PDB file of C-alpha atoms in Angstrom:
ATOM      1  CA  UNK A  75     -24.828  -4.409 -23.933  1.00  0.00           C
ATOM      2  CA  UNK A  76     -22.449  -6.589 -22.649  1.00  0.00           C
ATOM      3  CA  UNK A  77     -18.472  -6.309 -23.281  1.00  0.00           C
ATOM      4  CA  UNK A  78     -17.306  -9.335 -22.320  1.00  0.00           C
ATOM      5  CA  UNK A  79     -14.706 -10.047 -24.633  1.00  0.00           C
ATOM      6  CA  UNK A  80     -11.426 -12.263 -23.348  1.00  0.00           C
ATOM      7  CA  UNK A  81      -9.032 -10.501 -24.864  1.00  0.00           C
ATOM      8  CA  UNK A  82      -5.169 -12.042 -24.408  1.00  0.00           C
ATOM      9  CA  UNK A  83      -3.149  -9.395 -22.235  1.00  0.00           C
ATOM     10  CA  UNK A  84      -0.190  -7.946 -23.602  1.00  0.00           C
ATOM     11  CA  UNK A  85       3.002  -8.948 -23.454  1.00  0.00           C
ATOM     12  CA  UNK A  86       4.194  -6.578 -20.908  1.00  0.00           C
ATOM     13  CA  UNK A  87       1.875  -6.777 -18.669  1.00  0.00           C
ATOM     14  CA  UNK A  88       2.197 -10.888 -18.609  1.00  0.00           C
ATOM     15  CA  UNK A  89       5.860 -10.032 -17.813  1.00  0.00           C
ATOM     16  CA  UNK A  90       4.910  -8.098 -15.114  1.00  0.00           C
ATOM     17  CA  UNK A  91       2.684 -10.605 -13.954  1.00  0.00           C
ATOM     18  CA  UNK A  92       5.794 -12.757 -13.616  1.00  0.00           C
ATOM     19  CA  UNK A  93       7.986 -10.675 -12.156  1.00  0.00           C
ATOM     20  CA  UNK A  94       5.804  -9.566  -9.034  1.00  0.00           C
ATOM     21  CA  UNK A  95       5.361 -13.696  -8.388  1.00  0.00           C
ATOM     22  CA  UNK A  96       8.928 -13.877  -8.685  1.00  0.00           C
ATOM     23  CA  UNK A  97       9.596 -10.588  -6.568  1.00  0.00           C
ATOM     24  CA  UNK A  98       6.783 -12.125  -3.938  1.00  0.00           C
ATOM     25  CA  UNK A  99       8.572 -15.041  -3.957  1.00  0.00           C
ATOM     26  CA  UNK A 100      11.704 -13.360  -3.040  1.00  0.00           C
ATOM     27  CA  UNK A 101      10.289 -10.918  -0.549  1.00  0.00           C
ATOM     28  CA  UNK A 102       8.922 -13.536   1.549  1.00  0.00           C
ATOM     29  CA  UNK A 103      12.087 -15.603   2.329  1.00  0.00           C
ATOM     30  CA  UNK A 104      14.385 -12.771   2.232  1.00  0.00           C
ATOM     31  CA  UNK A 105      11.422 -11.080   5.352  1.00  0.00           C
ATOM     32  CA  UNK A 106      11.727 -14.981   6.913  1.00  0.00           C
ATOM     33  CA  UNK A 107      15.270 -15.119   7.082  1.00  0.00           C
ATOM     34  CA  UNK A 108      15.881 -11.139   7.830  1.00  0.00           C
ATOM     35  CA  UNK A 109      13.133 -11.694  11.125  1.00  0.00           C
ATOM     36  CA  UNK A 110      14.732 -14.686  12.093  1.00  0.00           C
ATOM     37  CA  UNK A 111      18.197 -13.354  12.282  1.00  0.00           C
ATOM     38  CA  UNK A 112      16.639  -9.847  14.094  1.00  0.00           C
ATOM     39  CA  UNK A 113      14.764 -12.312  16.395  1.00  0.00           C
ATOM     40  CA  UNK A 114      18.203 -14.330  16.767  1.00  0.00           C
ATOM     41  CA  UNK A 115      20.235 -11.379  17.683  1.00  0.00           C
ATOM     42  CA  UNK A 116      17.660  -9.240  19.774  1.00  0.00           C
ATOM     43  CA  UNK A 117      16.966 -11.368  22.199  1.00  0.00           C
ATOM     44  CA  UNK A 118      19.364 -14.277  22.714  1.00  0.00           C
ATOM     45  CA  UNK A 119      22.553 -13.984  20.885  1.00  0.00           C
ATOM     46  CA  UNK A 120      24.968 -11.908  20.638  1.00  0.00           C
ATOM     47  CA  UNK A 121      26.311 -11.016  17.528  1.00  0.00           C
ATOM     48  CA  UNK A 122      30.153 -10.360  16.988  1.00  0.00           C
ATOM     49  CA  UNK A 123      30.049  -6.897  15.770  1.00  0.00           C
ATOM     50  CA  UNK A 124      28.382  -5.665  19.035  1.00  0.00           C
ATOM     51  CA  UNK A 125      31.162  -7.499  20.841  1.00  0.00           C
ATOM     52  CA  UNK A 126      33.529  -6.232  19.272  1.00  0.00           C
ATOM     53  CA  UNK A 127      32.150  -2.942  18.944  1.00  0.00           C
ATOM     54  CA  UNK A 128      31.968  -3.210  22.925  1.00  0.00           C
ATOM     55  CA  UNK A 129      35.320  -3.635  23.587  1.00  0.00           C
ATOM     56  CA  UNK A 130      36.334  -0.691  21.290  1.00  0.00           C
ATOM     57  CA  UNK A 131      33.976   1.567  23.126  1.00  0.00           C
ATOM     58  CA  UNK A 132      35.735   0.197  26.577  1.00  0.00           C
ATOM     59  CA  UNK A 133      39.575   1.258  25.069  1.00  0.00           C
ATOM     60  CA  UNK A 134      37.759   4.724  23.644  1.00  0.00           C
ATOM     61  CA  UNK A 135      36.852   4.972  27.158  1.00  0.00           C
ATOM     62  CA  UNK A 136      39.768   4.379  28.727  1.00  0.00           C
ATOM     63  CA  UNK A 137      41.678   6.716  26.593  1.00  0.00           C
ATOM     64  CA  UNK A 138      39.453   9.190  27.439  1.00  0.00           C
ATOM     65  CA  UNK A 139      39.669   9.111  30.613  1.00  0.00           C
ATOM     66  CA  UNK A 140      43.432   9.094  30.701  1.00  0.00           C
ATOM     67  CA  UNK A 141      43.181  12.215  28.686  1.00  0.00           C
ATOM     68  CA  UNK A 142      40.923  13.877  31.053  1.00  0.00           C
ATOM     69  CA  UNK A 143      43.032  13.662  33.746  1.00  0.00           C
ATOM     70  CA  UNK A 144      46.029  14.367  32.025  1.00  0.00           C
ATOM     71  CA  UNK A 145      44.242  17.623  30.159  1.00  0.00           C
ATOM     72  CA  UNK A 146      42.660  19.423  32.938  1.00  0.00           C
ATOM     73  CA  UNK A 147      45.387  21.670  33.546  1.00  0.00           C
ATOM     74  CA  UNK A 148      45.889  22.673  29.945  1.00  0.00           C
ATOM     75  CA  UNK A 149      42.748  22.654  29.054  1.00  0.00           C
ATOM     76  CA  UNK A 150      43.304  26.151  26.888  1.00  0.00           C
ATOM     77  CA  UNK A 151      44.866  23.755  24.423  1.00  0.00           C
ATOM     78  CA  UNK A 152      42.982  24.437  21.278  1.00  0.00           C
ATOM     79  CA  UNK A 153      44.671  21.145  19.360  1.00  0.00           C
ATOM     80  CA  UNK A 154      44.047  18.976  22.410  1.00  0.00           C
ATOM     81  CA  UNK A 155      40.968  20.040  22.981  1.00  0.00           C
ATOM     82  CA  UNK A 156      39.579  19.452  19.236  1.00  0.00           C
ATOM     83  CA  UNK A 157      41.565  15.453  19.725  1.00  0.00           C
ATOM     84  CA  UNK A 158      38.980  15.138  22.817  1.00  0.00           C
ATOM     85  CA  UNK A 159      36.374  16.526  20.816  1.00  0.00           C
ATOM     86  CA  UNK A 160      36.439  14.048  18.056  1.00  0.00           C
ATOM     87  CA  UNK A 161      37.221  11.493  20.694  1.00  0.00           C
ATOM     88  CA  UNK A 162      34.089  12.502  22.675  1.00  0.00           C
ATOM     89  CA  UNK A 163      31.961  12.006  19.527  1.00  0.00           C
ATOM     90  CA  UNK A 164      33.362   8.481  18.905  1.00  0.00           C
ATOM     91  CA  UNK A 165      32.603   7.439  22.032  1.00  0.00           C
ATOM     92  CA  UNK A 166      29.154   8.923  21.917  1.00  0.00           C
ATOM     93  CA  UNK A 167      28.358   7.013  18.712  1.00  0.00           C
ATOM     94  CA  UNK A 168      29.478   3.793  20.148  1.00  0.00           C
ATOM     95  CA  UNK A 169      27.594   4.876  23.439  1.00  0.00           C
ATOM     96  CA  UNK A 170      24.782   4.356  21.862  1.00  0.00           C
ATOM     97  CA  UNK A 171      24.953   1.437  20.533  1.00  0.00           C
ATOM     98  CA  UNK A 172      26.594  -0.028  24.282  1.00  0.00           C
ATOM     99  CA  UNK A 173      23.250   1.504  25.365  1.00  0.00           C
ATOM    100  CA  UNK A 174      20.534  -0.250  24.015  1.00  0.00           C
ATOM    101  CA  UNK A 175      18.279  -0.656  26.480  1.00  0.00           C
ATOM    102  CA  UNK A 176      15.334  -2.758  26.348  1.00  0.00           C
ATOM    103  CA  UNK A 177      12.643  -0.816  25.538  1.00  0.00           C
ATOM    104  CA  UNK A 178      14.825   0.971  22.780  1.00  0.00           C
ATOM    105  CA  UNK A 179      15.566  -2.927  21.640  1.00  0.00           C
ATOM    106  CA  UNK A 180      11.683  -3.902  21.864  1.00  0.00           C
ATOM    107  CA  UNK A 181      10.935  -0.285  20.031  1.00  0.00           C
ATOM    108  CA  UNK A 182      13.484  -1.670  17.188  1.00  0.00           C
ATOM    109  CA  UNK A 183      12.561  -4.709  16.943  1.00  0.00           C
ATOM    110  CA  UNK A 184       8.653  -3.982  16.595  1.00  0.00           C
ATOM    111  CA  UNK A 185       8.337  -1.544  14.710  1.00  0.00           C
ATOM    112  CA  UNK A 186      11.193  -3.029  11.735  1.00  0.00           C
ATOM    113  CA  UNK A 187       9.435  -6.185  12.367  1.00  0.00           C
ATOM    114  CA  UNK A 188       6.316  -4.303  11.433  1.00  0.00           C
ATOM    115  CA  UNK A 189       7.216  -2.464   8.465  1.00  0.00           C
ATOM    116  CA  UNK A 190       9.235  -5.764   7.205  1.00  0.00           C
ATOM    117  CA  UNK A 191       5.843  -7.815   7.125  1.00  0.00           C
ATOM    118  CA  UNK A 192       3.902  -4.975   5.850  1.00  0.00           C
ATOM    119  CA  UNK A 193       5.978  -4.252   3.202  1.00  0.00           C
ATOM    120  CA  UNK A 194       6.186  -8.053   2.192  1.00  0.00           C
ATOM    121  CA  UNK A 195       2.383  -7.924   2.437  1.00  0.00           C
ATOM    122  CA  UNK A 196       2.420  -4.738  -0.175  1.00  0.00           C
ATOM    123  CA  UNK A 197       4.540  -7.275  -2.561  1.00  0.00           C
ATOM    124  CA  UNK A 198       1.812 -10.191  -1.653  1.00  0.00           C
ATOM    125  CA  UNK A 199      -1.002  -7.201  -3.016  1.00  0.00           C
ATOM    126  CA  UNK A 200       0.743  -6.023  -5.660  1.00  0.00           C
ATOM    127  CA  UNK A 201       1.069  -9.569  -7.159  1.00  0.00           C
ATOM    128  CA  UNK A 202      -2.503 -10.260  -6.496  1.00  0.00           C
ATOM    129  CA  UNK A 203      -3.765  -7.202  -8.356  1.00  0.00           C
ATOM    130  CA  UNK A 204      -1.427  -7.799 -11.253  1.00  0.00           C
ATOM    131  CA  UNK A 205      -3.576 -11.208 -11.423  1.00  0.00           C
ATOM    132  CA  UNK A 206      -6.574  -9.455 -11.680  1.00  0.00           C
ATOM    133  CA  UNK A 207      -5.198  -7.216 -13.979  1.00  0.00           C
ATOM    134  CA  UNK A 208      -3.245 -10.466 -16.049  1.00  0.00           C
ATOM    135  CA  UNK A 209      -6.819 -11.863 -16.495  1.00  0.00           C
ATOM    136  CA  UNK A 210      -8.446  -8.916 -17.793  1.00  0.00           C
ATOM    137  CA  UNK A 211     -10.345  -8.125 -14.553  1.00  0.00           C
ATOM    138  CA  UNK A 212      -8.977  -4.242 -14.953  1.00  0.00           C
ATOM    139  CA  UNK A 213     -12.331  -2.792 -13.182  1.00  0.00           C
ATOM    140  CA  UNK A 214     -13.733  -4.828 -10.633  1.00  0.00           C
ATOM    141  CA  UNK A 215     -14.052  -3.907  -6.671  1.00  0.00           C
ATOM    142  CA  UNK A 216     -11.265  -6.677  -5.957  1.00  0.00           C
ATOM    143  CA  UNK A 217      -8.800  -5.521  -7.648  1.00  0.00           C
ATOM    144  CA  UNK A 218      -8.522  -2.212  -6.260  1.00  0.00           C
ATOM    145  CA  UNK A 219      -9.435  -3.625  -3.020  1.00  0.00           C
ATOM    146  CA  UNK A 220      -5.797  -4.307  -3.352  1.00  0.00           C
ATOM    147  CA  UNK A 221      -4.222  -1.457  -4.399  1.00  0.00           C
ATOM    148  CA  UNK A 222      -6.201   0.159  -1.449  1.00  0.00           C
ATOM    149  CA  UNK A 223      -4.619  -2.575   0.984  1.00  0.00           C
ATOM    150  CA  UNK A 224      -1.324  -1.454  -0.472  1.00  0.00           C
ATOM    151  CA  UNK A 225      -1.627   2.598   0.071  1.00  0.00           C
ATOM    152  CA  UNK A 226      -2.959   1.647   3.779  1.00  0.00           C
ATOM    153  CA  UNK A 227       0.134  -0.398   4.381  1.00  0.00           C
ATOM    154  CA  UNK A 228       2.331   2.167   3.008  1.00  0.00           C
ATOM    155  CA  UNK A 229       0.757   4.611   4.915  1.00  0.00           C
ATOM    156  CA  UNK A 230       0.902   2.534   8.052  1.00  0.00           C
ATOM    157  CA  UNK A 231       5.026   1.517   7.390  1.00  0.00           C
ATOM    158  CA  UNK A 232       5.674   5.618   7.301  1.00  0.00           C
ATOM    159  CA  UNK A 233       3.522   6.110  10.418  1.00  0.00           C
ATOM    160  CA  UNK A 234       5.411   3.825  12.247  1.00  0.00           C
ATOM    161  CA  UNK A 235       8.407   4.786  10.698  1.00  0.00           C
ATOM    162  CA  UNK A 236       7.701   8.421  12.362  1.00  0.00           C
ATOM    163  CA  UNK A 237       6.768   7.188  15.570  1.00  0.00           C
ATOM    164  CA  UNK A 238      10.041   4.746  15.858  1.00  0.00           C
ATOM    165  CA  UNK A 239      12.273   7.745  15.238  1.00  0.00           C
ATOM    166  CA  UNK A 240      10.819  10.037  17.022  1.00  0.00           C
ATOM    167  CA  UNK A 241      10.574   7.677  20.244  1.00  0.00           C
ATOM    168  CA  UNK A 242      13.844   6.835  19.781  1.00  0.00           C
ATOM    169  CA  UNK A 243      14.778   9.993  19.755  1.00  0.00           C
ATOM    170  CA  UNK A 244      12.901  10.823  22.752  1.00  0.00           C
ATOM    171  CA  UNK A 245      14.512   8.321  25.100  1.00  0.00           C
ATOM    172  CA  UNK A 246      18.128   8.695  23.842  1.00  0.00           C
ATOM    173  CA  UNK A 247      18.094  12.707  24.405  1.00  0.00           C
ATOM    174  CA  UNK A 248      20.061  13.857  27.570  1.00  0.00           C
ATOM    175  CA  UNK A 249      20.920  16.844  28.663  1.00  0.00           C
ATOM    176  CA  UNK A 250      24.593  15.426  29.683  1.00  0.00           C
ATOM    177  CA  UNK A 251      25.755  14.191  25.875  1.00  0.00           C
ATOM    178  CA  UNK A 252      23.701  16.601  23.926  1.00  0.00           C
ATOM    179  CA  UNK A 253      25.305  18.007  21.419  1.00  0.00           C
ATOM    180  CA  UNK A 254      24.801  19.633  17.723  1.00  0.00           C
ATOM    181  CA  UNK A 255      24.941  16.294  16.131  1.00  0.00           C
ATOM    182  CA  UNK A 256      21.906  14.904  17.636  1.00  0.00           C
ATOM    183  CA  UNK A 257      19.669  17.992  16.005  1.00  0.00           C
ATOM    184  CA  UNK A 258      20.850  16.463  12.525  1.00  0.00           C
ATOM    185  CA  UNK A 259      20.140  13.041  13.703  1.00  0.00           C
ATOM    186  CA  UNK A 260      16.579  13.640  14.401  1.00  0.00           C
ATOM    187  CA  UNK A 261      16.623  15.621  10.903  1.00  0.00           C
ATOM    188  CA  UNK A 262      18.253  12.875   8.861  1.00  0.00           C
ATOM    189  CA  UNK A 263      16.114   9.987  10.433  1.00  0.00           C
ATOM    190  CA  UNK A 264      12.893  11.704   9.241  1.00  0.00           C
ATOM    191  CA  UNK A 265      10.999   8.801   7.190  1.00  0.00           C
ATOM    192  CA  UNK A 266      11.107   9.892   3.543  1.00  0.00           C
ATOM    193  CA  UNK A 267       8.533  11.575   2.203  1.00  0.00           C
ATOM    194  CA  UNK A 268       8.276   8.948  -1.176  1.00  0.00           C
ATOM    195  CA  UNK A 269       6.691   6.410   0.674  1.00  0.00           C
ATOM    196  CA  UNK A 270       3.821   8.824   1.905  1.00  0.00           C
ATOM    197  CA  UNK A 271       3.728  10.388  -1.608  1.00  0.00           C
ATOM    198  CA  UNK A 272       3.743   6.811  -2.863  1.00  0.00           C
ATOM    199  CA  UNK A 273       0.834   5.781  -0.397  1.00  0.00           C
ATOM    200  CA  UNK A 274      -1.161   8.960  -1.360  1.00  0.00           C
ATOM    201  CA  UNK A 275      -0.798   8.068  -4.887  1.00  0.00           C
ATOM    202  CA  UNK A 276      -2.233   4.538  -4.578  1.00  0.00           C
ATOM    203  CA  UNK A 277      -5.358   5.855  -2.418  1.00  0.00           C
ATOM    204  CA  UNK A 278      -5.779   8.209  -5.044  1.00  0.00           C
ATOM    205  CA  UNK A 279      -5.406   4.912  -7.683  1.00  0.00           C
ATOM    206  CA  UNK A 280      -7.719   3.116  -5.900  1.00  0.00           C
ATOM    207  CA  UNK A 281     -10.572   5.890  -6.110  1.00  0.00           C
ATOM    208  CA  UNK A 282     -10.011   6.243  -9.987  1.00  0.00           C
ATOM    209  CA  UNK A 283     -10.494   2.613 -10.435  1.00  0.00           C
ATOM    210  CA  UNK A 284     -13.347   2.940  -8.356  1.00  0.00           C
ATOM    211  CA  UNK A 285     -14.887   5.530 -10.714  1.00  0.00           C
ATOM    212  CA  UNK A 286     -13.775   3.169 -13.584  1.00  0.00           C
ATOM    213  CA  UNK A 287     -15.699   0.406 -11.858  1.00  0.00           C
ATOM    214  CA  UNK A 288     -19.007   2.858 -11.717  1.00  0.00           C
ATOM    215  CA  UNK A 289     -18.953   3.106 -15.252  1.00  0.00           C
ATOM    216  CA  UNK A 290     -18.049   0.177 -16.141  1.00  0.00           C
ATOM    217  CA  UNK A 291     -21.356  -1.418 -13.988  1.00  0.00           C
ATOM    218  CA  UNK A 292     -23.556   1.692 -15.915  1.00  0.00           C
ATOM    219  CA  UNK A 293     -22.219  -0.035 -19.311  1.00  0.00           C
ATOM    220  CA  UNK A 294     -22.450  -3.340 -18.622  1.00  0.00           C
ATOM    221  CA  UNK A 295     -26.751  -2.947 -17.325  1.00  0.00           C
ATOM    222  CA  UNK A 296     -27.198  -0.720 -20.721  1.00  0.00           C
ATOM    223  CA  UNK A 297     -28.975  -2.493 -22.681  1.00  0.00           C
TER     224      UNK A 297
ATOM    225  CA  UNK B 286     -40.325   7.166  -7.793  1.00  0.00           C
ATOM    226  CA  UNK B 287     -38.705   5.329 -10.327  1.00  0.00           C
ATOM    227  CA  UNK B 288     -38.846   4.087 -13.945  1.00  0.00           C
ATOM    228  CA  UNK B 289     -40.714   0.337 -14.872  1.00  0.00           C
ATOM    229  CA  UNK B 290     -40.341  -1.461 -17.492  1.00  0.00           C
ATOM    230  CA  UNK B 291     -43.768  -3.211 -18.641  1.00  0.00           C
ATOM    231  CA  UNK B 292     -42.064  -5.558 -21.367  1.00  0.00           C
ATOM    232  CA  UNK B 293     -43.792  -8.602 -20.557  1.00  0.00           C
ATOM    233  CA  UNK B 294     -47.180  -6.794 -20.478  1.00  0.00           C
ATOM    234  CA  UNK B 295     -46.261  -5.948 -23.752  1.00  0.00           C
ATOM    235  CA  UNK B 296     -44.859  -9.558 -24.657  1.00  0.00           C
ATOM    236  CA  UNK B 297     -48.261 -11.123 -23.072  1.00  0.00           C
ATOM    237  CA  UNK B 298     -50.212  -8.757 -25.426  1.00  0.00           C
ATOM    238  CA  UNK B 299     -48.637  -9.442 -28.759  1.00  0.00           C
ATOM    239  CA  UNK B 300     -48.956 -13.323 -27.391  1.00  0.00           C
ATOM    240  CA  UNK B 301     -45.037 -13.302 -27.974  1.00  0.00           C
ATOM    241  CA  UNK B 302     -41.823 -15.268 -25.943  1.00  0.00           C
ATOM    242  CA  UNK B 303     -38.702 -13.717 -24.872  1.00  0.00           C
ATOM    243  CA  UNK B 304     -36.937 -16.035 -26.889  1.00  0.00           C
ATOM    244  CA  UNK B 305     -38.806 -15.034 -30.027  1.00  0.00           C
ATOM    245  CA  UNK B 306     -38.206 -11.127 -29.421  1.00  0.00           C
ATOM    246  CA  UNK B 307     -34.499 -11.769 -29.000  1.00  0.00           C
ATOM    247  CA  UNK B 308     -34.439 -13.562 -31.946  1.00  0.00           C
ATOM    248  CA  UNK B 309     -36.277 -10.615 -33.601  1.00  0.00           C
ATOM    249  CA  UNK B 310     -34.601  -7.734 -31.880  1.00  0.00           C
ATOM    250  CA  UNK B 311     -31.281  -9.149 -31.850  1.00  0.00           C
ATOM    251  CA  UNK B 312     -30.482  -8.798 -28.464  1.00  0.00           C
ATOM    252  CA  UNK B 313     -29.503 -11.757 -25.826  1.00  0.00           C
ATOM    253  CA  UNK B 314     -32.022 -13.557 -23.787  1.00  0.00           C
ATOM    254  CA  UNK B 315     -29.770 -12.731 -20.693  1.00  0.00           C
ATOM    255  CA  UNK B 316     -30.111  -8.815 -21.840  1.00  0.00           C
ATOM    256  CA  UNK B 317     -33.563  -8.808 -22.255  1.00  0.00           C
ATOM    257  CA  UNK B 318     -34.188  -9.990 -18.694  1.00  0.00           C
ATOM    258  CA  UNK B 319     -32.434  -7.750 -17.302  1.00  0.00           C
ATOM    259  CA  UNK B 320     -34.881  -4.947 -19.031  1.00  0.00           C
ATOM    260  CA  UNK B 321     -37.364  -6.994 -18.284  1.00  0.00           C
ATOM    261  CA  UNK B 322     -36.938  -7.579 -14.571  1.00  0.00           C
ATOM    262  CA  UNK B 323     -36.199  -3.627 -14.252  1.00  0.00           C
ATOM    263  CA  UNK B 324     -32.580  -4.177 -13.343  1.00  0.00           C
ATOM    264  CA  UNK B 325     -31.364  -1.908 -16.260  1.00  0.00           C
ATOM    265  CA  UNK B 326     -29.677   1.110 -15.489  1.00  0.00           C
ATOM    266  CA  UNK B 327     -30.126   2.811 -19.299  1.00  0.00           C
ATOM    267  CA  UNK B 328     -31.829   1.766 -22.727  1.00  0.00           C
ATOM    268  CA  UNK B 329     -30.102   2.551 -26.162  1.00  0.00           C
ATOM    269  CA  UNK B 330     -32.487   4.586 -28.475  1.00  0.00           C
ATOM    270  CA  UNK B 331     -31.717   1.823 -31.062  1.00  0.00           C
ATOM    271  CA  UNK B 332     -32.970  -0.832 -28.662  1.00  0.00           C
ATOM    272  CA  UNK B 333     -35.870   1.074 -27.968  1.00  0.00           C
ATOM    273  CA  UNK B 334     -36.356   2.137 -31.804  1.00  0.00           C
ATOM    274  CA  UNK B 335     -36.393  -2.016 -32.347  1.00  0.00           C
ATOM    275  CA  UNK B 336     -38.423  -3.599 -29.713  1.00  0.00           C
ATOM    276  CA  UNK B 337     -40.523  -0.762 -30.828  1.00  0.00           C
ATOM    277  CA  UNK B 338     -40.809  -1.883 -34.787  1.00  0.00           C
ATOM    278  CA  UNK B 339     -40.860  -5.550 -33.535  1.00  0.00           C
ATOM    279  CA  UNK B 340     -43.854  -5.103 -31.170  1.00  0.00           C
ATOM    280  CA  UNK B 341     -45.625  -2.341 -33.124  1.00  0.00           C
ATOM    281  CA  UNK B 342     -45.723   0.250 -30.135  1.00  0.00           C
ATOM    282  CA  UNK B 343     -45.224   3.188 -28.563  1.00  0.00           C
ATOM    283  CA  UNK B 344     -42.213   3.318 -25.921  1.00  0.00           C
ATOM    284  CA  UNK B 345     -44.528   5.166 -23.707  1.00  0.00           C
ATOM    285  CA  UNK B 346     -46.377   1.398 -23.907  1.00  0.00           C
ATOM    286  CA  UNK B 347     -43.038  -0.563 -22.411  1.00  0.00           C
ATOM    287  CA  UNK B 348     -41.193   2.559 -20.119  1.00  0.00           C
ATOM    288  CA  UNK B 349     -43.037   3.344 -17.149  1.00  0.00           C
ATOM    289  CA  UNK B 350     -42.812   6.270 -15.000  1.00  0.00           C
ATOM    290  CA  UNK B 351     -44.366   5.645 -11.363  1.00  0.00           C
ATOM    291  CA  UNK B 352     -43.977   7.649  -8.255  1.00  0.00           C
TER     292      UNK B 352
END
């Protein structure tokens, strides 16, 4: 028997329906102009905080080395020595930033490049399957064609979240400035675990439609 | 191995249209085609029980089992 009966979706769902095309809206020129300004200031101009954060790191540096040479001798000094310390860390933080090297600068730029599109493209889904779902198309293959575009994406954006930080990582360890901090640093900039939860729980979506879709065919060819 | 569905055997015997039986049985042409052209995945008893009274059969005389 066939159930083919237009029913008018509910209110909330309508207003979801809006707010993802308003949300996709948003996504896409906030991604335009957030690419454009990392295109902007990777490759051609310089932007005034590195500036100025260069010519802090060159007076950090200066100080430093003052204080070396004047601290050699009484290097026992347990106050001193915890004023270099703290000194030694600023100028390690601003180090790196002096230090970005291209390949570090390509690896940045890629890979948030990447995850900005695909994360825009999740939105672009997400909008399309609450039109499917805003017409009353709740089991059909396209619409969870969809929400399986968006758990691959999701999976993809953590992947390359990983890889990012851990190649970053990678090239930025030395044995020369190593030091306890940059154990925590590889802890902290582990990608967070919600978006792979989140991308496991849309693949896992997808194949429940799916099932829906199965029985929905089975009703709709009994006769 | 599968299930057929010999409705218009049937329909040619009781010299009877498609149209007519749906009228009858009170199911839609576009239903009854898709019995007929063996495309259904399941059949309601009640269907079955009313195609039945309106051709004056057996189901064994519509549903089909060849291997």
């Amino acid at each position: 028997m066939m159930l083919k009966s237009k029913t008018d979706s509910p209110m909330s769902i309508k207003l979801m329906y809006q707010i993802s095309k308003l949300a996709c809206f948003l996504t896409i020129i906030f991604a335009s102009i957030i690419s454009l300004t990392l295109l902007t200031g990777a490759f051609s101009i310089d932007l005034p905080v590195t500036s100025y954060l260069n010519s802090e790191t060159s007076t950090v540096e200066a100080v430093l080395r003052n204080q070396r040479m004047t601290n050699e001798d009484t290097y026992s000094n347990n106050k001193k020595d915890q004023v270099l310390n703290l000194k030694e860390k600023i100028y390690y933080k601003h180090a790196i930033l002096k230090q970005l090297t291209p390949v570090k600068k390509t690896i940045i730029v890629i890979s948030s490049l990447y995850i900005l599109y695909a994360l825009t493209l999740c939105v672009f889904y997400f909008k399309k399957f609450m039109k499917k779902i805003n017409d009353g198309h709740y089991f059909n293959r396209d619409t969870i064609k969809n929400i399986r575009h968006i758990s691959y994406l999701l999976f993809s954006v953590w992947l390359i979240k990983l890889l990012s930080s851990t190649l970053l990582n990678f090239i930025s360890f030395d044995l020369i400035h190593m030091n306890p901090m940059s154990e925590f640093h590889i802890a902290n900039n582990f990608p967070s675990m919600a978006i792979l939860l989140s991308a496991m729980i849309f693949w896992i979506l997808s194949h429940v439609f799916l099932h829906g879709v199965r029985l929905e065919e089975e009703n709709e060819l009994t006769i | 191995m599968m299930i057929l569905v010999n409705l218009d055997v049937m329909l040619a015997k009781r010299k009877m249209s498609l149209t007519e039986l749906s009228e009858k049985v009170g199911i839609t042409i576009a239903n009854l085609s898709i019995l007929k052209n063996n495309k259904a995945k399941a059949i309601r008893f009640s269907t079955l029980e009313s195609i039945c009274t309106v051709l004056e059969c057996q189901p064994g005389d519509i549903i089909e089992f060849k291997i």
